[in-house]
Amino acid sequence: MVIKNANVYTQNGVFQEGEICIQDGVFAESGQGGIQDGEVVDAEGCYALPGLIDLHFHGCMGYDFCDGTQEAFAKIAAYEASVGVTGIAPAMLTLPEKELERILRAAAAEKALRTQEPDARMADLIGINMEGPFISRVKKGAQDERYMAPCSVETMQRFLDASGGLVSFIGIAPEENPGFVDFIRQMKGKVHVSLAHTNADYDTAMRAFAAGADHAVHLYNAMPPFTHRQPGVVGAVADSPHVYAELICDGMHIHPSVVRATFQMLGPDRIVFISDSMRATGMADGRYRLGELDVEVEGKRALLVSDGSLAGSVTNLMDCMRTAVLQMGIPLEQAVACATVNPAKCLGVYGTRGSITVGKKADVVLLDKGLNLRMVVKDGECIS
């Protein structure tokens, strides 16, 4: 396949007019033997960018990753690929530990199946993001406090074993766990430790980051506010250059002014766009379940029936990226990096995906000048 006349997002982080050559499911050098006999796509007037990677979302199309069924995995992966999200690291809810282990084993089996039987129409499962259960009841958000627990190296090792190494992130609330420094140090090299659903103050968060935690789950949400005398987790993230921060740019979770200020504070290289989408994404308004909790969905807003808390989003990552550009004033080049390059680096897969580079997986999304989806190419095949 050759995609001609596109504005290609290069690995230098800029758009440049050119062509993309694909052979055997990977990006190839222009003019490589055999390519000219394949399909030619005229992308005149379109942006060409790498397939997006969502490293924090729960579900879509009526399914949740924690359903833990092959049907759920397939429906979720197919929807995500269809909207240009070609790599996924779904997030886990806070559930009983045995149930979490069951879901992780099912995910490991799904990963093995897709390795044996690849399907270009389905997003690749490249990791798992565990929000709980080592989090705070004070900042529980839409997580179920009945199943929250202190962080434990032994429990975490069971999660890692059950997932076959798929777990990429584990969230903790350090203020709830006196042994959090030792936990983080023992987990280093096995899994990324995130600060998630936490009421930690600045000093506690800084101790966690100094010990090796390197990620912040949905910055601003389910954590203390950032104020001039109590900067909290947000201030600690700003002062820790090795830490990546997730942002939900659905227009509901964070005010556009705060999104712009965060880019000024952290810079675009440390921000990872996520959707945090739940099972109602792609569905009609109505009542849905998030774990064992009821959620009422109306328009772009999903609220817990019990207390009115935001319960994730109903916006996919492509729409979040589009919102960041068109409604929040984030430059397109920066927004693309936050949805492709940065999550790939967080997940440790930038060597094989996340940019349009010779030898990497040929996942490409074509958008028109209004950022409307025109084509999705995955593993060198046109799927949408």
PDB file of C-alpha atoms in Angstrom, residues 9-224:
ATOM      1  CA  TYR A   9       2.936  13.479  11.023  1.00  0.00           C
ATOM      2  CA  THR A  10       6.654  12.784  11.189  1.00  0.00           C
ATOM      3  CA  GLN A  11       8.686  11.437  14.089  1.00  0.00           C
ATOM      4  CA  ASN A  12       9.978  15.017  14.489  1.00  0.00           C
ATOM      5  CA  GLY A  13       6.505  16.054  15.635  1.00  0.00           C
ATOM      6  CA  VAL A  14       5.549  18.118  12.599  1.00  0.00           C
ATOM      7  CA  PHE A  15       3.350  17.591   9.552  1.00  0.00           C
ATOM      8  CA  GLN A  16       5.102  17.324   6.229  1.00  0.00           C
ATOM      9  CA  GLU A  17       3.663  16.612   2.799  1.00  0.00           C
ATOM     10  CA  GLY A  18       4.710  13.225   1.540  1.00  0.00           C
ATOM     11  CA  GLU A  19       3.791   9.596   1.042  1.00  0.00           C
ATOM     12  CA  ILE A  20       3.646   6.551   3.292  1.00  0.00           C
ATOM     13  CA  CYS A  21       4.763   3.166   2.028  1.00  0.00           C
ATOM     14  CA  ILE A  22       3.575  -0.037   3.673  1.00  0.00           C
ATOM     15  CA  GLN A  23       4.688  -3.599   3.065  1.00  0.00           C
ATOM     16  CA  ASP A  24       3.981  -6.772   5.055  1.00  0.00           C
ATOM     17  CA  GLY A  25       2.147  -4.820   7.752  1.00  0.00           C
ATOM     18  CA  VAL A  26       4.970  -2.382   8.559  1.00  0.00           C
ATOM     19  CA  PHE A  27       6.121   0.997   7.294  1.00  0.00           C
ATOM     20  CA  ALA A  28       8.676   0.663   4.501  1.00  0.00           C
ATOM     21  CA  GLU A  29      11.134   2.854   2.637  1.00  0.00           C
ATOM     22  CA  SER A  30       9.681   4.760  -0.272  1.00  0.00           C
ATOM     23  CA  GLY A  31      10.128   2.849  -3.517  1.00  0.00           C
ATOM     24  CA  GLN A  32      10.915  -0.480  -1.833  1.00  0.00           C
ATOM     25  CA  GLY A  33      10.469  -3.424  -4.181  1.00  0.00           C
ATOM     26  CA  GLY A  34       6.940  -4.732  -4.557  1.00  0.00           C
ATOM     27  CA  ILE A  35       5.160  -1.749  -3.040  1.00  0.00           C
ATOM     28  CA  GLN A  36       4.248  -0.096  -6.304  1.00  0.00           C
ATOM     29  CA  ASP A  37       2.100  -3.086  -7.237  1.00  0.00           C
ATOM     30  CA  GLY A  38      -0.141  -2.632  -4.191  1.00  0.00           C
ATOM     31  CA  GLU A  39      -3.091  -0.398  -3.366  1.00  0.00           C
ATOM     32  CA  VAL A  40      -2.613   3.347  -3.803  1.00  0.00           C
ATOM     33  CA  VAL A  41      -4.581   5.757  -1.616  1.00  0.00           C
ATOM     34  CA  ASP A  42      -4.798   9.415  -2.583  1.00  0.00           C
ATOM     35  CA  ALA A  43      -4.896  11.321   0.736  1.00  0.00           C
ATOM     36  CA  GLU A  44      -5.027  14.783  -0.800  1.00  0.00           C
ATOM     37  CA  GLY A  45      -6.133  17.285   1.846  1.00  0.00           C
ATOM     38  CA  CYS A  46      -5.799  14.800   4.720  1.00  0.00           C
ATOM     39  CA  TYR A  47      -3.602  14.554   7.770  1.00  0.00           C
ATOM     40  CA  ALA A  48      -1.915  11.173   8.258  1.00  0.00           C
ATOM     41  CA  LEU A  49      -1.049  10.277  11.827  1.00  0.00           C
ATOM     42  CA  PRO A  50      -0.124   7.120  13.726  1.00  0.00           C
ATOM     43  CA  GLY A  51      -2.856   4.969  15.194  1.00  0.00           C
ATOM     44  CA  LEU A  52      -3.909   6.361  18.572  1.00  0.00           C
ATOM     45  CA  ILE A  53      -3.169   4.540  21.842  1.00  0.00           C
ATOM     46  CA  ASP A  54      -5.567   4.742  24.802  1.00  0.00           C
ATOM     47  CA  LEU A  55      -3.897   3.623  28.008  1.00  0.00           C
ATOM     48  CA  HIS A  56      -6.836   4.368  30.288  1.00  0.00           C
ATOM     49  CA  PHE A  57     -10.420   3.524  29.404  1.00  0.00           C
ATOM     50  CA  HIS A  58     -12.958   1.010  30.709  1.00  0.00           C
ATOM     51  CA  GLY A  59     -15.239   0.108  27.849  1.00  0.00           C
ATOM     52  CA  CYS A  60     -17.618   1.050  25.066  1.00  0.00           C
ATOM     53  CA  MET A  61     -20.595  -0.240  23.043  1.00  0.00           C
ATOM     54  CA  GLY A  62     -22.277  -1.691  26.127  1.00  0.00           C
ATOM     55  CA  TYR A  63     -19.223  -3.683  27.267  1.00  0.00           C
ATOM     56  CA  ASP A  64     -16.638  -3.185  30.012  1.00  0.00           C
ATOM     57  CA  PHE A  65     -13.149  -4.673  30.067  1.00  0.00           C
ATOM     58  CA  CYS A  66     -13.970  -6.012  33.531  1.00  0.00           C
ATOM     59  CA  ASP A  67     -16.767  -8.133  32.082  1.00  0.00           C
ATOM     60  CA  GLY A  68     -13.806 -10.404  31.454  1.00  0.00           C
ATOM     61  CA  THR A  69     -15.356 -12.248  28.511  1.00  0.00           C
ATOM     62  CA  GLN A  70     -14.048 -12.942  25.043  1.00  0.00           C
ATOM     63  CA  GLU A  71     -17.126 -11.218  23.609  1.00  0.00           C
ATOM     64  CA  ALA A  72     -16.446  -8.060  25.621  1.00  0.00           C
ATOM     65  CA  PHE A  73     -12.775  -7.987  24.615  1.00  0.00           C
ATOM     66  CA  ALA A  74     -13.676  -8.441  20.939  1.00  0.00           C
ATOM     67  CA  LYS A  75     -16.447  -5.819  20.870  1.00  0.00           C
ATOM     68  CA  ILE A  76     -14.275  -3.264  22.680  1.00  0.00           C
ATOM     69  CA  ALA A  77     -11.250  -3.877  20.464  1.00  0.00           C
ATOM     70  CA  ALA A  78     -13.307  -3.676  17.275  1.00  0.00           C
ATOM     71  CA  TYR A  79     -14.953  -0.380  18.247  1.00  0.00           C
ATOM     72  CA  GLU A  80     -11.657   1.210  19.265  1.00  0.00           C
ATOM     73  CA  ALA A  81      -9.963   0.231  16.008  1.00  0.00           C
ATOM     74  CA  SER A  82     -12.910   1.578  14.008  1.00  0.00           C
ATOM     75  CA  VAL A  83     -12.405   5.077  15.477  1.00  0.00           C
ATOM     76  CA  GLY A  84      -8.633   5.070  14.958  1.00  0.00           C
ATOM     77  CA  VAL A  85      -7.483   3.814  18.357  1.00  0.00           C
ATOM     78  CA  THR A  86      -5.294   0.890  17.286  1.00  0.00           C
ATOM     79  CA  GLY A  87      -3.550   0.151  20.596  1.00  0.00           C
ATOM     80  CA  ILE A  88      -5.256  -0.195  23.976  1.00  0.00           C
ATOM     81  CA  ALA A  89      -4.380  -0.663  27.641  1.00  0.00           C
ATOM     82  CA  PRO A  90      -7.808  -0.877  29.319  1.00  0.00           C
ATOM     83  CA  ALA A  91      -8.310   0.126  32.930  1.00  0.00           C
ATOM     84  CA  MET A  92      -9.503  -2.098  35.778  1.00  0.00           C
ATOM     85  CA  LEU A  93     -12.206  -1.195  38.276  1.00  0.00           C
ATOM     86  CA  THR A  94     -11.862  -1.743  42.011  1.00  0.00           C
ATOM     87  CA  LEU A  95     -13.395  -5.195  42.526  1.00  0.00           C
ATOM     88  CA  PRO A  96     -12.786  -8.181  44.842  1.00  0.00           C
ATOM     89  CA  GLU A  97      -9.215  -9.447  44.441  1.00  0.00           C
ATOM     90  CA  LYS A  98     -10.294 -12.876  43.210  1.00  0.00           C
ATOM     91  CA  GLU A  99     -12.464 -11.241  40.569  1.00  0.00           C
ATOM     92  CA  LEU A 100      -9.578  -9.032  39.478  1.00  0.00           C
ATOM     93  CA  GLU A 101      -7.393 -12.119  39.115  1.00  0.00           C
ATOM     94  CA  ARG A 102     -10.076 -13.841  37.027  1.00  0.00           C
ATOM     95  CA  ILE A 103     -10.315 -10.863  34.673  1.00  0.00           C
ATOM     96  CA  LEU A 104      -6.535 -10.643  34.363  1.00  0.00           C
ATOM     97  CA  ARG A 105      -6.292 -14.341  33.475  1.00  0.00           C
ATOM     98  CA  ALA A 106      -9.010 -13.873  30.858  1.00  0.00           C
ATOM     99  CA  ALA A 107      -7.118 -10.897  29.401  1.00  0.00           C
ATOM    100  CA  ALA A 108      -3.914 -12.937  29.245  1.00  0.00           C
ATOM    101  CA  ALA A 109      -5.793 -15.662  27.372  1.00  0.00           C
ATOM    102  CA  GLU A 110      -7.220 -13.079  24.959  1.00  0.00           C
ATOM    103  CA  LYS A 111      -3.734 -11.700  24.338  1.00  0.00           C
ATOM    104  CA  ALA A 112      -2.439 -15.205  23.582  1.00  0.00           C
ATOM    105  CA  LEU A 113      -5.368 -15.856  21.237  1.00  0.00           C
ATOM    106  CA  ARG A 114      -4.823 -12.632  19.291  1.00  0.00           C
ATOM    107  CA  THR A 115      -1.114 -13.384  19.015  1.00  0.00           C
ATOM    108  CA  GLN A 116      -1.993 -16.711  17.378  1.00  0.00           C
ATOM    109  CA  GLU A 117      -4.923 -15.365  15.355  1.00  0.00           C
ATOM    110  CA  PRO A 118      -4.264 -11.686  14.529  1.00  0.00           C
ATOM    111  CA  ASP A 119      -7.231  -9.621  13.370  1.00  0.00           C
ATOM    112  CA  ALA A 120      -6.476  -6.223  11.857  1.00  0.00           C
ATOM    113  CA  ARG A 121     -10.036  -5.087  12.621  1.00  0.00           C
ATOM    114  CA  MET A 122      -9.328  -5.199  16.364  1.00  0.00           C
ATOM    115  CA  ALA A 123      -7.159  -2.848  18.436  1.00  0.00           C
ATOM    116  CA  ASP A 124      -4.108  -4.531  19.922  1.00  0.00           C
ATOM    117  CA  LEU A 125      -4.172  -5.272  23.646  1.00  0.00           C
ATOM    118  CA  ILE A 126      -0.773  -3.938  24.718  1.00  0.00           C
ATOM    119  CA  GLY A 127      -1.226  -3.428  28.457  1.00  0.00           C
ATOM    120  CA  ILE A 128      -3.575  -3.095  31.420  1.00  0.00           C
ATOM    121  CA  ASN A 129      -3.986  -0.075  33.683  1.00  0.00           C
ATOM    122  CA  MET A 130      -5.052  -1.017  37.229  1.00  0.00           C
ATOM    123  CA  GLU A 131      -6.627   1.993  38.965  1.00  0.00           C
ATOM    124  CA  GLY A 132      -7.329   0.031  42.136  1.00  0.00           C
ATOM    125  CA  PRO A 133      -7.613  -1.529  44.605  1.00  0.00           C
ATOM    126  CA  PHE A 134      -4.814   0.323  46.474  1.00  0.00           C
ATOM    127  CA  ILE A 135      -6.584   3.698  46.487  1.00  0.00           C
ATOM    128  CA  SER A 136      -8.337   6.169  48.798  1.00  0.00           C
ATOM    129  CA  ARG A 137     -11.946   6.151  49.929  1.00  0.00           C
ATOM    130  CA  VAL A 138     -11.696   9.934  50.342  1.00  0.00           C
ATOM    131  CA  LYS A 139     -11.119  10.330  46.590  1.00  0.00           C
ATOM    132  CA  LYS A 140     -12.952   7.217  45.428  1.00  0.00           C
ATOM    133  CA  GLY A 141     -14.752   8.898  42.508  1.00  0.00           C
ATOM    134  CA  ALA A 142     -16.642   6.100  40.761  1.00  0.00           C
ATOM    135  CA  GLN A 143     -14.561   3.314  42.311  1.00  0.00           C
ATOM    136  CA  ASP A 144     -16.214   0.907  44.746  1.00  0.00           C
ATOM    137  CA  GLU A 145     -14.852   1.553  48.246  1.00  0.00           C
ATOM    138  CA  ARG A 146     -15.939  -1.867  49.535  1.00  0.00           C
ATOM    139  CA  TYR A 147     -13.041  -3.497  47.732  1.00  0.00           C
ATOM    140  CA  MET A 148     -10.245  -1.005  48.413  1.00  0.00           C
ATOM    141  CA  ALA A 149      -7.204  -2.403  50.207  1.00  0.00           C
ATOM    142  CA  PRO A 150      -3.700  -1.433  51.399  1.00  0.00           C
ATOM    143  CA  CYS A 151      -0.981  -1.890  48.799  1.00  0.00           C
ATOM    144  CA  SER A 152       0.728  -5.267  49.040  1.00  0.00           C
ATOM    145  CA  VAL A 153       3.711  -6.639  47.150  1.00  0.00           C
ATOM    146  CA  GLU A 154       2.305 -10.156  47.454  1.00  0.00           C
ATOM    147  CA  THR A 155      -1.117  -9.172  46.090  1.00  0.00           C
ATOM    148  CA  MET A 156       0.467  -7.188  43.275  1.00  0.00           C
ATOM    149  CA  GLN A 157       2.629 -10.151  42.308  1.00  0.00           C
ATOM    150  CA  ARG A 158      -0.508 -12.286  42.029  1.00  0.00           C
ATOM    151  CA  PHE A 159      -2.001  -9.679  39.706  1.00  0.00           C
ATOM    152  CA  LEU A 160       1.144  -9.648  37.572  1.00  0.00           C
ATOM    153  CA  ASP A 161       1.256 -13.436  37.419  1.00  0.00           C
ATOM    154  CA  ALA A 162      -2.440 -13.714  36.539  1.00  0.00           C
ATOM    155  CA  SER A 163      -2.053 -11.226  33.678  1.00  0.00           C
ATOM    156  CA  GLY A 164       1.007 -12.889  32.220  1.00  0.00           C
ATOM    157  CA  GLY A 165       2.877  -9.605  32.590  1.00  0.00           C
ATOM    158  CA  LEU A 166       0.195  -7.535  30.830  1.00  0.00           C
ATOM    159  CA  VAL A 167      -0.335  -5.159  33.764  1.00  0.00           C
ATOM    160  CA  SER A 168       1.527  -1.950  32.908  1.00  0.00           C
ATOM    161  CA  PHE A 169       0.344   0.389  35.677  1.00  0.00           C
ATOM    162  CA  ILE A 170      -0.778  -0.004  39.279  1.00  0.00           C
ATOM    163  CA  GLY A 171      -2.395   2.933  41.028  1.00  0.00           C
ATOM    164  CA  ILE A 172      -1.863   3.725  44.695  1.00  0.00           C
ATOM    165  CA  ALA A 173      -2.905   6.373  47.209  1.00  0.00           C
ATOM    166  CA  PRO A 174       0.367   6.765  49.143  1.00  0.00           C
ATOM    167  CA  GLU A 175      -1.220   8.529  52.120  1.00  0.00           C
ATOM    168  CA  GLU A 176      -3.297   5.404  52.796  1.00  0.00           C
ATOM    169  CA  ASN A 177      -0.272   3.091  52.750  1.00  0.00           C
ATOM    170  CA  PRO A 178       2.499   3.634  55.350  1.00  0.00           C
ATOM    171  CA  GLY A 179       4.787   1.263  53.450  1.00  0.00           C
ATOM    172  CA  PHE A 180       4.317   2.924  50.070  1.00  0.00           C
ATOM    173  CA  VAL A 181       8.000   3.807  49.567  1.00  0.00           C
ATOM    174  CA  ASP A 182       9.073   0.180  49.964  1.00  0.00           C
ATOM    175  CA  PHE A 183       6.190  -0.972  47.759  1.00  0.00           C
ATOM    176  CA  ILE A 184       7.189   1.393  44.958  1.00  0.00           C
ATOM    177  CA  ARG A 185      10.832   0.368  45.163  1.00  0.00           C
ATOM    178  CA  GLN A 186       9.962  -3.323  45.007  1.00  0.00           C
ATOM    179  CA  MET A 187       7.659  -2.791  42.047  1.00  0.00           C
ATOM    180  CA  LYS A 188      10.179  -0.764  40.048  1.00  0.00           C
ATOM    181  CA  GLY A 189      11.092  -2.619  36.884  1.00  0.00           C
ATOM    182  CA  LYS A 190       8.001  -4.820  37.111  1.00  0.00           C
ATOM    183  CA  VAL A 191       5.218  -2.287  36.668  1.00  0.00           C
ATOM    184  CA  HIS A 192       4.769   1.491  36.559  1.00  0.00           C
ATOM    185  CA  VAL A 193       3.379   2.879  39.813  1.00  0.00           C
ATOM    186  CA  SER A 194       0.781   5.636  39.418  1.00  0.00           C
ATOM    187  CA  LEU A 195      -0.718   8.026  41.906  1.00  0.00           C
ATOM    188  CA  ALA A 196      -4.445   7.408  41.557  1.00  0.00           C
ATOM    189  CA  HIS A 197      -7.599   8.339  43.489  1.00  0.00           C
ATOM    190  CA  THR A 198      -5.440   9.883  46.155  1.00  0.00           C
ATOM    191  CA  ASN A 199      -5.715  12.655  48.737  1.00  0.00           C
ATOM    192  CA  ALA A 200      -1.941  12.927  49.151  1.00  0.00           C
ATOM    193  CA  ASP A 201      -0.394  16.280  49.941  1.00  0.00           C
ATOM    194  CA  TYR A 202       2.572  17.663  48.023  1.00  0.00           C
ATOM    195  CA  ASP A 203       5.270  16.227  50.306  1.00  0.00           C
ATOM    196  CA  THR A 204       3.786  12.731  50.302  1.00  0.00           C
ATOM    197  CA  ALA A 205       3.403  12.762  46.521  1.00  0.00           C
ATOM    198  CA  MET A 206       6.989  13.950  46.121  1.00  0.00           C
ATOM    199  CA  ARG A 207       8.206  11.050  48.282  1.00  0.00           C
ATOM    200  CA  ALA A 208       6.311   8.643  46.047  1.00  0.00           C
ATOM    201  CA  PHE A 209       7.804  10.127  42.890  1.00  0.00           C
ATOM    202  CA  ALA A 210      11.279  10.148  44.408  1.00  0.00           C
ATOM    203  CA  ALA A 211      10.886   6.438  45.216  1.00  0.00           C
ATOM    204  CA  GLY A 212      10.114   5.669  41.562  1.00  0.00           C
ATOM    205  CA  ALA A 213       6.427   6.311  40.885  1.00  0.00           C
ATOM    206  CA  ASP A 214       6.275   7.849  37.421  1.00  0.00           C
ATOM    207  CA  HIS A 215       2.648   8.319  36.420  1.00  0.00           C
ATOM    208  CA  ALA A 216      -0.415  10.296  37.523  1.00  0.00           C
ATOM    209  CA  VAL A 217      -3.901   8.985  36.783  1.00  0.00           C
ATOM    210  CA  HIS A 218      -6.357  11.513  35.265  1.00  0.00           C
ATOM    211  CA  LEU A 219      -4.653  14.651  36.599  1.00  0.00           C
ATOM    212  CA  TYR A 220      -6.928  16.973  38.620  1.00  0.00           C
ATOM    213  CA  ASN A 221      -9.650  14.331  38.941  1.00  0.00           C
ATOM    214  CA  ALA A 222      -9.887  12.260  42.142  1.00  0.00           C
ATOM    215  CA  MET A 223      -7.045  14.172  43.824  1.00  0.00           C
ATOM    216  CA  PRO A 224      -6.682  17.360  45.912  1.00  0.00           C
TER     217      PRO A 224
END
